[in-house]
Amino acid sequence: MTKIGEDEIGLYHRIWVPVAPGVETYGLYIVPKKAKLPAPLVISLHGGGGIPEGALFHGGTNYHDQIRGAVQQGYVVWAPLFIMQPFADRNKGTEVSAEIRKELDAKIARCGNQPHGDGDDEDHSCIGSHPGTARGHPARVAMIGLSYGGYYTFYISAVEPRIKVAIASCSFRNTPAAKDGVTEGRPIDLTSPDQVALVAPRPLQIQAGINDKSAPIDTVRETIAQAKRDYEKTGSRTFSIIRSSKAAMNGAETFAWKFLAKYL
C-alpha cells in the first residue's frame, strides 16, 4: 500500500492486488480523517467507461460524490479498477483494445484462475486479507456502483456474503442474460432480477434515472416489480427504490448515505 496524497477529508493510497501469476491490478484506498477507526468500509465501483481516478477527482464527472461523498460521511473507501475500456481511450488511437477485458479473461483462465474474476479478487482481498486495509471494519461492508459498476455491485454482492448492503445506480434493466459477454467482453450472464434474488435478504437500493435513455424507465419499472416480488419472498422489506430525474449519480448520493446510515 502506497500513500499518494491527502486533503482535508482523507488520506489517499494505491494498493496493488495480484489476480493471476504475473498479473496485478489496483485500487484507491481512502481513509477519512474525521472518523473513528475501524470505520465501515464502502466499495465504490466506477462504470464501464471510467477509472477510479476519474470518478474521484475534478468533480468526479458523472459519478459526482460517489467516492468523495462516502469519505466525507466517515466511511473508509475502496475504489477498485475494473478492467474495461475507459472513455479516455476510446476513438483516440489507443493500443487498448475494445475487447481488453475479454482478452485478459482468456489469459487469466489459461493461468488457472476463474475468468472475469479480477475485480472479484480485488474486493475479496480488500475486505479480508490485505494488511493495509485494517482501518475498514470487516463486518460492516457495503458496495455502491454506477452503470456497469452498479451491475457488478449486485453481481459481486451475490457471491461475497461479507457485503451487507448493496446500492446500484443506473444499471437496473430488462436486458436478457448472455453466457458469453457481448459488450466489450463484460460478463452479463445474470439478469437484474437474478441478481436481486441472490443478494436477498440483505438490504439493497436501486436508483433509476427517469430520463436515462440507456434504460427506459417503463421497462425498468416492470423489471423492478418482478425483482421486488422475488425479493420479498424472503420476508425482508429492505428493498429501496429511488427514481431520479437525472440519468446519473447526481443528488442520488443523499439517498445512498441515508440508506447506509440506516443499515450498515
mmCIF file of C-alpha atoms in Angstrom:
data_model
loop_
_atom_site.group_PDB
_atom_site.id
_atom_site.type_symbol
_atom_site.label_atom_id
_atom_site.label_comp_id
_atom_site.label_asym_id
_atom_site.label_seq_id
_atom_site.Cartn_x
_atom_site.Cartn_y
_atom_site.Cartn_z
ATOM 1 C CA MET A 1 0.000 0.000 0.000
ATOM 2 C CA THR A 2 1.461 3.349 -1.079
ATOM 3 C CA LYS A 3 0.275 6.730 0.133
ATOM 4 C CA ILE A 4 -0.292 9.018 -2.870
ATOM 5 C CA GLY A 5 -1.719 12.131 -1.226
ATOM 6 C CA GLU A 6 -4.091 13.699 1.243
ATOM 7 C CA ASP A 7 -6.544 16.579 1.542
ATOM 8 C CA GLU A 8 -8.880 17.958 4.161
ATOM 9 C CA ILE A 9 -11.134 14.893 4.171
ATOM 10 C CA GLY A 10 -8.841 11.899 3.840
ATOM 11 C CA LEU A 11 -5.615 10.038 3.178
ATOM 12 C CA TYR A 12 -5.297 8.509 -0.303
ATOM 13 C CA HIS A 13 -3.455 5.272 -1.054
ATOM 14 C CA ARG A 14 -2.956 2.964 -4.020
ATOM 15 C CA ILE A 15 -2.994 -0.785 -3.439
ATOM 16 C CA TRP A 16 -1.840 -3.339 -5.992
ATOM 17 C CA VAL A 17 -3.585 -6.720 -5.828
ATOM 18 C CA PRO A 18 -2.349 -9.933 -7.510
ATOM 19 C CA VAL A 19 -5.100 -11.620 -9.561
ATOM 20 C CA ALA A 20 -3.090 -14.212 -11.518
ATOM 21 C CA PRO A 21 0.555 -15.266 -11.827
ATOM 22 C CA GLY A 22 2.440 -12.181 -13.025
ATOM 23 C CA VAL A 23 -0.755 -10.087 -13.196
ATOM 24 C CA GLU A 24 -1.755 -7.299 -10.811
ATOM 25 C CA THR A 25 -4.473 -4.712 -10.748
ATOM 26 C CA TYR A 26 -5.029 -1.822 -8.357
ATOM 27 C CA GLY A 27 -7.500 0.281 -6.453
ATOM 28 C CA LEU A 28 -7.613 3.520 -4.489
ATOM 29 C CA TYR A 29 -7.954 3.133 -0.731
ATOM 30 C CA ILE A 30 -9.096 6.230 1.134
ATOM 31 C CA VAL A 31 -9.165 6.663 4.907
ATOM 32 C CA PRO A 32 -11.310 9.503 6.281
ATOM 33 C CA LYS A 33 -9.617 11.892 8.671
ATOM 34 C CA LYS A 34 -12.722 12.556 10.751
ATOM 35 C CA ALA A 35 -13.852 9.071 11.675
ATOM 36 C CA LYS A 36 -13.343 6.630 14.496
ATOM 37 C CA LEU A 37 -11.412 3.669 13.111
ATOM 38 C CA PRO A 38 -12.048 0.978 12.180
ATOM 39 C CA ALA A 39 -14.917 2.555 10.256
ATOM 40 C CA PRO A 40 -17.424 0.871 7.920
ATOM 41 C CA LEU A 41 -15.944 0.030 4.518
ATOM 42 C CA VAL A 42 -17.640 1.138 1.287
ATOM 43 C CA ILE A 43 -16.539 -0.399 -2.005
ATOM 44 C CA SER A 44 -17.229 2.231 -4.690
ATOM 45 C CA LEU A 45 -17.129 0.979 -8.267
ATOM 46 C CA HIS A 46 -16.862 3.030 -11.463
ATOM 47 C CA GLY A 47 -18.752 2.244 -14.663
ATOM 48 C CA GLY A 48 -17.744 0.730 -17.988
ATOM 49 C CA GLY A 49 -16.151 3.924 -19.299
ATOM 50 C CA GLY A 50 -14.479 5.010 -16.080
ATOM 51 C CA ILE A 51 -11.448 4.554 -13.851
ATOM 52 C CA PRO A 52 -11.130 5.163 -10.092
ATOM 53 C CA GLU A 53 -9.278 8.460 -10.534
ATOM 54 C CA GLY A 54 -11.870 9.759 -12.995
ATOM 55 C CA ALA A 55 -14.663 9.024 -10.539
ATOM 56 C CA LEU A 56 -12.782 10.753 -7.720
ATOM 57 C CA PHE A 57 -11.037 13.939 -8.857
ATOM 58 C CA HIS A 58 -12.199 17.159 -10.564
ATOM 59 C CA GLY A 59 -15.819 16.744 -9.548
ATOM 60 C CA GLY A 60 -15.973 13.019 -10.263
ATOM 61 C CA THR A 61 -17.525 13.506 -13.755
ATOM 62 C CA ASN A 62 -20.950 11.825 -13.798
ATOM 63 C CA TYR A 63 -20.140 9.972 -10.570
ATOM 64 C CA HIS A 64 -20.244 13.264 -8.644
ATOM 65 C CA ASP A 65 -19.723 12.422 -4.935
ATOM 66 C CA GLN A 66 -19.934 8.656 -5.184
ATOM 67 C CA ILE A 67 -16.372 8.313 -3.816
ATOM 68 C CA ARG A 68 -15.546 11.561 -2.031
ATOM 69 C CA GLY A 69 -19.024 11.752 -0.550
ATOM 70 C CA ALA A 70 -18.577 8.379 1.120
ATOM 71 C CA VAL A 71 -15.279 9.562 2.623
ATOM 72 C CA GLN A 72 -16.981 12.731 3.862
ATOM 73 C CA GLN A 73 -19.617 10.559 5.518
ATOM 74 C CA GLY A 74 -16.849 8.879 7.511
ATOM 75 C CA TYR A 75 -16.554 5.642 5.536
ATOM 76 C CA VAL A 76 -13.291 4.019 4.565
ATOM 77 C CA VAL A 77 -13.474 3.657 0.764
ATOM 78 C CA TRP A 78 -12.030 1.066 -1.582
ATOM 79 C CA ALA A 79 -12.366 2.179 -5.232
ATOM 80 C CA PRO A 80 -11.039 -0.675 -7.391
ATOM 81 C CA LEU A 81 -10.133 -0.576 -11.066
ATOM 82 C CA PHE A 82 -12.376 -2.813 -13.119
ATOM 83 C CA ILE A 83 -10.703 -3.575 -16.394
ATOM 84 C CA MET A 84 -12.851 -2.210 -19.210
ATOM 85 C CA GLN A 85 -12.115 0.298 -21.968
ATOM 86 C CA PRO A 86 -12.287 3.810 -20.432
ATOM 87 C CA PHE A 87 -13.822 6.688 -22.373
ATOM 88 C CA ALA A 88 -10.394 8.338 -22.319
ATOM 89 C CA ASP A 89 -9.073 5.509 -24.532
ATOM 90 C CA ARG A 90 -11.942 5.249 -26.988
ATOM 91 C CA ASN A 91 -11.626 6.513 -30.548
ATOM 92 C CA LYS A 92 -8.220 8.060 -29.842
ATOM 93 C CA GLY A 93 -5.848 5.613 -31.488
ATOM 94 C CA THR A 94 -5.129 3.846 -28.209
ATOM 95 C CA GLU A 95 -3.461 0.461 -28.083
ATOM 96 C CA VAL A 96 -6.030 -0.610 -25.502
ATOM 97 C CA SER A 97 -8.416 -2.942 -27.309
ATOM 98 C CA ALA A 98 -12.180 -2.552 -27.004
ATOM 99 C CA GLU A 99 -12.151 -6.256 -26.116
ATOM 100 C CA ILE A 100 -9.447 -5.820 -23.458
ATOM 101 C CA ARG A 101 -11.487 -7.416 -20.711
ATOM 102 C CA LYS A 102 -12.398 -10.470 -22.765
ATOM 103 C CA GLU A 103 -8.791 -10.871 -23.898
ATOM 104 C CA LEU A 104 -7.439 -10.645 -20.351
ATOM 105 C CA ASP A 105 -10.116 -13.030 -19.067
ATOM 106 C CA ALA A 106 -8.935 -15.622 -21.587
ATOM 107 C CA LYS A 107 -5.310 -15.194 -20.498
ATOM 108 C CA ILE A 108 -6.228 -15.382 -16.817
ATOM 109 C CA ALA A 109 -8.250 -18.549 -17.462
ATOM 110 C CA ARG A 110 -5.197 -20.150 -19.062
ATOM 111 C CA CYS A 111 -3.329 -19.440 -15.809
ATOM 112 C CA GLY A 112 -5.914 -21.471 -13.939
ATOM 113 C CA ASN A 113 -7.898 -18.574 -12.486
ATOM 114 C CA GLN A 114 -11.616 -18.033 -12.875
ATOM 115 C CA PRO A 115 -12.496 -15.930 -15.928
ATOM 116 C CA HIS A 116 -13.709 -12.363 -15.253
ATOM 117 C CA GLY A 117 -12.593 -12.764 -11.653
ATOM 118 C CA ASP A 118 -10.101 -9.897 -11.472
ATOM 119 C CA GLY A 119 -12.477 -7.446 -9.831
ATOM 120 C CA ASP A 120 -13.915 -10.080 -7.504
ATOM 121 C CA ASP A 121 -10.414 -10.945 -6.310
ATOM 122 C CA GLU A 122 -9.703 -7.265 -5.653
ATOM 123 C CA ASP A 123 -12.755 -6.881 -3.467
ATOM 124 C CA HIS A 124 -12.268 -10.153 -1.578
ATOM 125 C CA SER A 125 -8.678 -9.120 -0.814
ATOM 126 C CA CYS A 126 -9.629 -5.657 0.384
ATOM 127 C CA ILE A 127 -12.369 -6.927 2.693
ATOM 128 C CA GLY A 128 -10.437 -9.616 4.411
ATOM 129 C CA SER A 129 -6.750 -10.057 3.890
ATOM 130 C CA HIS A 130 -4.676 -7.047 2.828
ATOM 131 C CA PRO A 131 -2.574 -5.875 5.808
ATOM 132 C CA GLY A 132 -3.042 -2.225 4.865
ATOM 133 C CA THR A 133 -6.837 -2.331 4.959
ATOM 134 C CA ALA A 134 -7.385 -2.873 8.684
ATOM 135 C CA ARG A 135 -8.905 0.611 9.008
ATOM 136 C CA GLY A 136 -12.094 -0.713 7.390
ATOM 137 C CA HIS A 137 -14.434 -2.755 9.585
ATOM 138 C CA PRO A 138 -14.643 -6.278 8.054
ATOM 139 C CA ALA A 139 -18.127 -6.877 9.498
ATOM 140 C CA ARG A 140 -19.586 -3.597 8.183
ATOM 141 C CA VAL A 141 -19.084 -3.603 4.417
ATOM 142 C CA ALA A 142 -21.236 -2.031 1.697
ATOM 143 C CA MET A 143 -20.873 -1.709 -2.063
ATOM 144 C CA ILE A 144 -22.102 1.027 -4.378
ATOM 145 C CA GLY A 145 -21.703 1.407 -8.141
ATOM 146 C CA LEU A 146 -22.870 3.357 -11.166
ATOM 147 C CA SER A 147 -23.871 1.934 -14.561
ATOM 148 C CA TYR A 148 -21.815 -1.234 -15.170
ATOM 149 C CA GLY A 149 -20.408 -0.593 -11.711
ATOM 150 C CA GLY A 150 -23.950 -0.947 -10.402
ATOM 151 C CA TYR A 151 -24.456 -4.192 -12.310
ATOM 152 C CA TYR A 152 -21.279 -5.602 -10.783
ATOM 153 C CA THR A 153 -22.207 -4.263 -7.353
ATOM 154 C CA PHE A 154 -25.119 -6.698 -7.266
ATOM 155 C CA TYR A 155 -23.069 -9.366 -9.066
ATOM 156 C CA ILE A 156 -20.234 -9.260 -6.513
ATOM 157 C CA SER A 157 -22.612 -8.910 -3.571
ATOM 158 C CA ALA A 158 -24.279 -12.131 -4.714
ATOM 159 C CA VAL A 159 -21.025 -14.086 -4.349
ATOM 160 C CA GLU A 160 -19.499 -12.162 -1.423
ATOM 161 C CA PRO A 161 -21.650 -12.578 1.721
ATOM 162 C CA ARG A 162 -19.498 -10.143 3.716
ATOM 163 C CA ILE A 163 -21.080 -7.299 1.732
ATOM 164 C CA LYS A 164 -24.017 -6.359 3.954
ATOM 165 C CA VAL A 165 -25.625 -3.554 1.897
ATOM 166 C CA ALA A 166 -25.672 -3.010 -1.890
ATOM 167 C CA ILE A 167 -26.634 0.114 -3.883
ATOM 168 C CA ALA A 168 -26.769 0.178 -7.688
ATOM 169 C CA SER A 169 -27.383 3.337 -9.727
ATOM 170 C CA CYS A 170 -28.468 3.486 -13.393
ATOM 171 C CA SER A 171 -27.836 -0.203 -14.003
ATOM 172 C CA PHE A 172 -31.154 -1.961 -13.489
ATOM 173 C CA ARG A 173 -32.775 -3.016 -16.754
ATOM 174 C CA ASN A 174 -34.597 -5.830 -18.542
ATOM 175 C CA THR A 175 -31.563 -6.934 -20.559
ATOM 176 C CA PRO A 176 -31.548 -10.732 -21.014
ATOM 177 C CA ALA A 177 -28.638 -12.741 -19.684
ATOM 178 C CA ALA A 178 -25.843 -13.691 -22.097
ATOM 179 C CA LYS A 179 -23.482 -16.540 -21.253
ATOM 180 C CA ASP A 180 -20.721 -15.061 -23.409
ATOM 181 C CA GLY A 181 -20.436 -11.342 -22.737
ATOM 182 C CA VAL A 182 -21.150 -9.473 -25.941
ATOM 183 C CA THR A 183 -20.393 -5.961 -24.700
ATOM 184 C CA GLU A 184 -16.637 -5.452 -24.822
ATOM 185 C CA GLY A 185 -16.060 -8.767 -23.078
ATOM 186 C CA ARG A 186 -18.033 -7.900 -19.958
ATOM 187 C CA PRO A 187 -19.812 -10.876 -18.358
ATOM 188 C CA ILE A 188 -23.555 -10.276 -18.378
ATOM 189 C CA ASP A 189 -24.779 -13.766 -17.523
ATOM 190 C CA LEU A 190 -27.252 -12.698 -14.814
ATOM 191 C CA THR A 191 -30.374 -10.589 -15.268
ATOM 192 C CA SER A 192 -31.130 -7.807 -12.799
ATOM 193 C CA PRO A 193 -33.890 -9.841 -11.055
ATOM 194 C CA ASP A 194 -31.489 -12.824 -10.880
ATOM 195 C CA GLN A 195 -29.010 -10.635 -9.033
ATOM 196 C CA VAL A 196 -31.616 -9.333 -6.614
ATOM 197 C CA ALA A 197 -32.718 -12.870 -5.771
ATOM 198 C CA LEU A 198 -29.113 -13.802 -4.974
ATOM 199 C CA VAL A 199 -28.468 -10.713 -2.823
ATOM 200 C CA ALA A 200 -31.717 -11.041 -0.825
ATOM 201 C CA PRO A 201 -32.490 -10.710 2.029
ATOM 202 C CA ARG A 202 -29.677 -8.206 2.509
ATOM 203 C CA PRO A 203 -30.630 -4.515 2.202
ATOM 204 C CA LEU A 204 -30.357 -3.210 -1.344
ATOM 205 C CA GLN A 205 -31.224 0.019 -3.093
ATOM 206 C CA ILE A 206 -31.934 0.519 -6.791
ATOM 207 C CA GLN A 207 -31.506 4.008 -8.264
ATOM 208 C CA ALA A 208 -33.114 4.534 -11.663
ATOM 209 C CA GLY A 209 -32.985 7.653 -13.832
ATOM 210 C CA ILE A 210 -36.348 8.700 -15.247
ATOM 211 C CA ASN A 211 -34.569 10.267 -18.228
ATOM 212 C CA ASP A 212 -31.935 7.545 -18.634
ATOM 213 C CA LYS A 213 -32.089 6.707 -22.365
ATOM 214 C CA SER A 214 -29.973 3.572 -21.976
ATOM 215 C CA ALA A 215 -32.577 2.069 -19.627
ATOM 216 C CA PRO A 216 -36.101 3.333 -20.465
ATOM 217 C CA ILE A 217 -37.936 3.889 -17.207
ATOM 218 C CA ASP A 218 -41.083 1.951 -18.248
ATOM 219 C CA THR A 219 -39.106 -1.262 -18.794
ATOM 220 C CA VAL A 220 -37.106 -0.603 -15.628
ATOM 221 C CA ARG A 221 -40.319 -0.309 -13.607
ATOM 222 C CA GLU A 222 -41.515 -3.680 -14.928
ATOM 223 C CA THR A 223 -38.194 -5.318 -14.105
ATOM 224 C CA ILE A 224 -38.080 -3.784 -10.622
ATOM 225 C CA ALA A 225 -41.604 -5.037 -9.909
ATOM 226 C CA GLN A 226 -40.533 -8.574 -10.840
ATOM 227 C CA ALA A 227 -37.381 -8.334 -8.727
ATOM 228 C CA LYS A 228 -39.267 -6.914 -5.752
ATOM 229 C CA ARG A 229 -41.716 -9.827 -5.784
ATOM 230 C CA ASP A 230 -38.842 -12.314 -5.704
ATOM 231 C CA TYR A 231 -37.025 -10.327 -3.033
ATOM 232 C CA GLU A 232 -39.994 -10.098 -0.701
ATOM 233 C CA LYS A 233 -40.448 -13.874 -0.786
ATOM 234 C CA THR A 234 -37.537 -13.923 1.679
ATOM 235 C CA GLY A 235 -39.651 -11.968 4.165
ATOM 236 C CA SER A 236 -37.349 -8.941 4.014
ATOM 237 C CA ARG A 237 -38.601 -5.409 3.354
ATOM 238 C CA THR A 238 -35.212 -3.680 2.972
ATOM 239 C CA PHE A 239 -35.693 -3.129 -0.767
ATOM 240 C CA SER A 240 -35.417 0.565 -1.635
ATOM 241 C CA ILE A 241 -36.225 2.162 -4.995
ATOM 242 C CA ILE A 242 -35.107 5.687 -5.860
ATOM 243 C CA ARG A 243 -36.253 7.310 -9.106
ATOM 244 C CA SER A 244 -34.447 10.498 -10.045
ATOM 245 C CA SER A 245 -34.930 12.943 -12.918
ATOM 246 C CA LYS A 246 -31.187 12.645 -13.536
ATOM 247 C CA ALA A 247 -29.649 9.789 -15.501
ATOM 248 C CA ALA A 248 -26.532 9.536 -13.337
ATOM 249 C CA MET A 249 -25.366 9.866 -9.738
ATOM 250 C CA ASN A 250 -26.365 13.493 -9.258
ATOM 251 C CA GLY A 251 -28.014 14.157 -5.917
ATOM 252 C CA ALA A 252 -28.934 10.497 -5.519
ATOM 253 C CA GLU A 253 -25.925 10.086 -3.212
ATOM 254 C CA THR A 254 -28.006 11.668 -0.441
ATOM 255 C CA PHE A 255 -30.395 8.713 -0.597
ATOM 256 C CA ALA A 256 -27.438 6.333 -0.621
ATOM 257 C CA TRP A 257 -25.883 7.820 2.514
ATOM 258 C CA LYS A 258 -29.212 7.729 4.365
ATOM 259 C CA PHE A 259 -29.645 4.092 3.363
ATOM 260 C CA LEU A 260 -26.140 3.176 4.508
ATOM 261 C CA ALA A 261 -26.562 5.057 7.788
ATOM 262 C CA LYS A 262 -29.679 3.002 8.486
ATOM 263 C CA TYR A 263 -28.462 -0.465 7.510
ATOM 264 C CA LEU A 264 -24.658 -0.573 7.616
#
